[in-house]
Coordinates of C-alpha atoms in Angstrom, one line a residue:
G1 CA -4.0 20.2 10.2
S2 CA -2.6 19.6 13.6
H3 CA -1.7 16.5 15.6
A4 CA -4.9 16.9 17.6
A5 CA -7.1 16.3 14.5
Y6 CA -5.1 13.3 13.2
G7 CA -3.6 10.2 14.6
V8 CA -1.5 7.2 13.6
F9 CA -2.6 3.7 14.5
P10 CA 0.1 2.0 16.5
D11 CA 0.7 -0.7 13.9
A12 CA 1.1 1.7 10.9
I13 CA 4.7 2.7 11.2
P14 CA 6.0 -0.8 12.2
F15 CA 4.1 -2.2 9.2
L16 CA 5.5 0.4 6.8
K17 CA 9.1 -0.3 8.2
W18 CA 8.4 -4.1 7.7
C19 CA 7.5 -3.5 4.1
H20 CA 10.4 -1.1 3.5
R21 CA 12.9 -3.7 4.9
R22 CA 11.6 -6.2 2.5
G23 CA 11.7 -3.9 -0.5
I24 CA 7.8 -3.7 -0.7
V25 CA 6.7 -0.5 -2.3
T26 CA 4.0 1.2 -0.3
G27 CA 1.9 4.3 -1.1
V28 CA -1.4 6.0 -0.6
V29 CA -4.5 5.9 -2.9
S30 CA -7.0 8.4 -1.5
N31 CA -10.0 10.5 -2.3
A32 CA -8.7 13.0 0.3
D33 CA -7.3 16.4 -0.7
E34 CA -3.6 16.4 -1.7
R35 CA -2.6 18.4 1.4
Y36 CA -3.0 15.1 3.2
G37 CA 0.2 14.0 1.4
D38 CA 1.9 17.3 1.5
S39 CA 1.5 18.1 5.2
I40 CA -0.5 15.6 7.2
L41 CA 1.3 12.4 6.4
P42 CA 4.8 14.0 7.0
M43 CA 3.5 15.6 10.2
L44 CA 2.5 12.2 11.5
G45 CA 5.8 10.6 10.6
L46 CA 4.4 8.6 7.7
G47 CA 6.0 10.4 4.8
D48 CA 9.3 8.7 4.6
D49 CA 8.0 5.2 3.9
M50 CA 5.4 6.2 1.3
R51 CA 6.9 5.9 -2.2
F52 CA 3.9 7.2 -4.1
L53 CA 0.8 9.3 -3.2
T54 CA -2.2 9.1 -5.6
F55 CA -4.9 11.6 -4.8
S56 CA -8.2 11.7 -6.7
K57 CA -7.9 15.4 -7.4
N58 CA -4.6 15.0 -9.0
V59 CA -5.6 12.1 -11.3
G60 CA -9.2 13.2 -12.0
F61 CA -10.8 10.0 -10.8
E62 CA -12.1 8.8 -7.4
K63 CA -12.2 5.4 -5.7
P64 CA -13.9 3.1 -6.5
G65 CA -13.0 4.0 -10.2
K66 CA -10.4 1.6 -11.5
E67 CA -8.6 4.6 -13.1
I68 CA -7.3 5.9 -9.7
F69 CA -5.9 2.4 -9.0
Q70 CA -4.3 2.2 -12.4
A71 CA -2.7 5.7 -11.8
A72 CA -1.3 4.4 -8.4
M73 CA 0.2 1.4 -10.2
K74 CA 1.9 3.7 -12.7
Q75 CA 3.2 6.0 -9.9
S76 CA 4.8 3.0 -8.1
E77 CA 6.7 1.7 -11.1
P78 CA 9.8 3.9 -10.9
W79 CA 10.2 2.6 -7.3
L80 CA 10.0 -1.0 -8.5
C81 CA 12.8 -0.4 -10.9
L82 CA 15.0 0.8 -8.0
V83 CA 14.1 -2.1 -5.7
N84 CA 14.5 -4.7 -8.4
N85 CA 17.8 -3.4 -9.7
F86 CA 19.2 -3.3 -6.2
D87 CA 18.0 -6.8 -5.5
R88 CA 19.5 -8.1 -8.6
D89 CA 22.9 -6.2 -8.3
N90 CA 23.5 -6.3 -4.6
N91 CA 23.2 -9.3 -2.3
N92 CA 23.4 -7.5 1.1
N93 CA 21.2 -5.9 3.7
D94 CA 21.6 -2.2 2.7
D95 CA 18.4 -0.2 2.2
P96 CA 17.4 -0.6 -1.4
L97 CA 15.3 2.6 -1.3
D98 CA 17.7 4.9 0.3
S99 CA 18.5 7.4 -2.5
S100 CA 21.4 8.8 -0.5
K101 CA 23.5 5.7 -1.2
N102 CA 25.0 5.1 -4.6
N103 CA 23.7 1.5 -5.3
N104 CA 23.8 1.9 -9.1
N105 CA 20.0 2.0 -8.9
S106 CA 19.6 3.7 -12.2
P107 CA 16.1 3.7 -13.6
S108 CA 17.8 3.0 -17.0
S109 CA 17.2 -0.8 -16.4
P110 CA 13.4 -0.9 -16.2
S111 CA 11.5 -3.5 -14.4
P112 CA 8.9 -5.5 -16.2
P113 CA 5.6 -3.5 -16.1
L114 CA 3.6 -4.1 -12.8
K115 CA 0.6 -6.3 -13.2
P116 CA -2.6 -5.6 -11.3
E117 CA -2.5 -9.2 -9.8
E118 CA 0.9 -8.3 -8.2
V119 CA -0.7 -5.5 -6.0
L120 CA -2.4 -5.7 -2.6
H121 CA -4.7 -2.9 -1.7
I122 CA -5.4 -2.4 2.0
G123 CA -8.5 -0.2 2.8
N124 CA -11.3 0.4 5.1
D125 CA -14.3 0.9 2.8
F126 CA -16.0 -2.0 1.1
K127 CA -17.2 -0.2 -2.1
K128 CA -14.3 2.3 -2.5
D129 CA -11.4 0.1 -1.5
Y130 CA -12.4 -3.6 -1.8
I131 CA -14.7 -3.3 -4.9
G132 CA -12.6 -0.6 -6.5
A133 CA -9.3 -2.6 -6.1
K134 CA -10.9 -5.9 -7.2
N135 CA -12.3 -4.2 -10.3
A136 CA -8.8 -3.0 -11.1
G137 CA -7.6 -6.5 -10.8
F138 CA -5.8 -6.1 -7.5
H139 CA -5.8 -8.3 -4.4
A140 CA -7.6 -6.5 -1.6
V141 CA -8.2 -6.7 2.1
L142 CA -10.1 -4.5 4.5
L143 CA -9.4 -3.3 8.0
D144 CA -12.0 -3.1 10.7
R145 CA -10.2 -0.6 12.9
Y146 CA -13.2 0.3 15.1
D147 CA -14.5 -3.2 15.9
E148 CA -17.7 -2.7 13.9
K149 CA -18.7 -6.3 14.1
E150 CA -21.9 -6.2 12.0
L151 CA -20.2 -4.2 9.3
A152 CA -17.1 -6.5 9.2
K153 CA -19.5 -9.5 9.2
S154 CA -21.3 -8.1 6.1
W155 CA -18.0 -7.5 4.3
R156 CA -16.9 -11.0 5.0
Q157 CA -20.3 -12.4 3.7
K158 CA -19.6 -10.5 0.5
G159 CA -16.2 -12.2 0.2
A160 CA -13.8 -9.6 1.6
P161 CA -10.9 -10.7 3.9
V162 CA -11.3 -8.5 6.9
F163 CA -8.7 -7.9 9.6
K164 CA -8.4 -5.9 12.9
D165 CA -5.0 -4.4 12.1
L166 CA -1.9 -4.5 9.9
V167 CA -0.3 -7.2 12.1
D168 CA -3.2 -9.5 11.1
V169 CA -2.5 -8.7 7.5
V170 CA 1.2 -9.6 7.8
E171 CA 0.2 -12.9 9.5
Y172 CA -2.4 -13.6 6.8
L173 CA 0.2 -13.0 4.1
G174 CA 2.7 -15.3 5.8
H175 CA 0.1 -18.0 6.7
E176 CA -1.5 -18.1 3.2
R177 CA 2.0 -18.0 1.5
F178 CA 0.4 -15.1 -0.3
E179 CA 2.2 -14.4 -3.6
L180 CA 1.8 -11.0 -5.1
G181 CA 4.8 -11.2 -7.4
P182 CA 8.3 -9.9 -6.5
L183 CA 8.4 -7.0 -4.1
R184 CA 5.2 -5.2 -4.9
T185 CA 2.3 -3.9 -2.9
S186 CA 0.0 -0.9 -2.3
S187 CA -1.6 0.6 0.8
S188 CA -4.3 3.0 1.4
E189 CA -6.0 5.1 4.1

């Protein structure tokens, strides 16, 4: 892959930084090939803020199957332990996910298991992302990145929250006083 074939939406990196600063664990759940995570995401500058990468080929299930969402939850749990231990043990503004700092973030003090209702999945396909995530017990929203008014309208009519961009998702979460549980979320392409 080259930069010419792929691009980053302008809100993606600020959104990931916003999540990272708040200790929100982010990752990818995708039916794409694993090289997406090995080379494409890092090439685009998205690798540092993704804590887990769940690819269908690696777990043996594709979206919308709930198994791929359950695998993503499992892959996020070690990061939750680090975030929650840091939050409990340190009351400062250091980066809880910076492994270069010795914050006594040992996984020996496990977090309670992640519950599906504590996860938000952000996607762009009604069946694969919204229905798949909802069937796994997650909260879910969809992005209408290309201003497809009729498609977005049909998603809304079927009950899906639909937003233009990740800034709208942040506003929605703040406005709705959305509660996912402490420090936990998921993102997808």
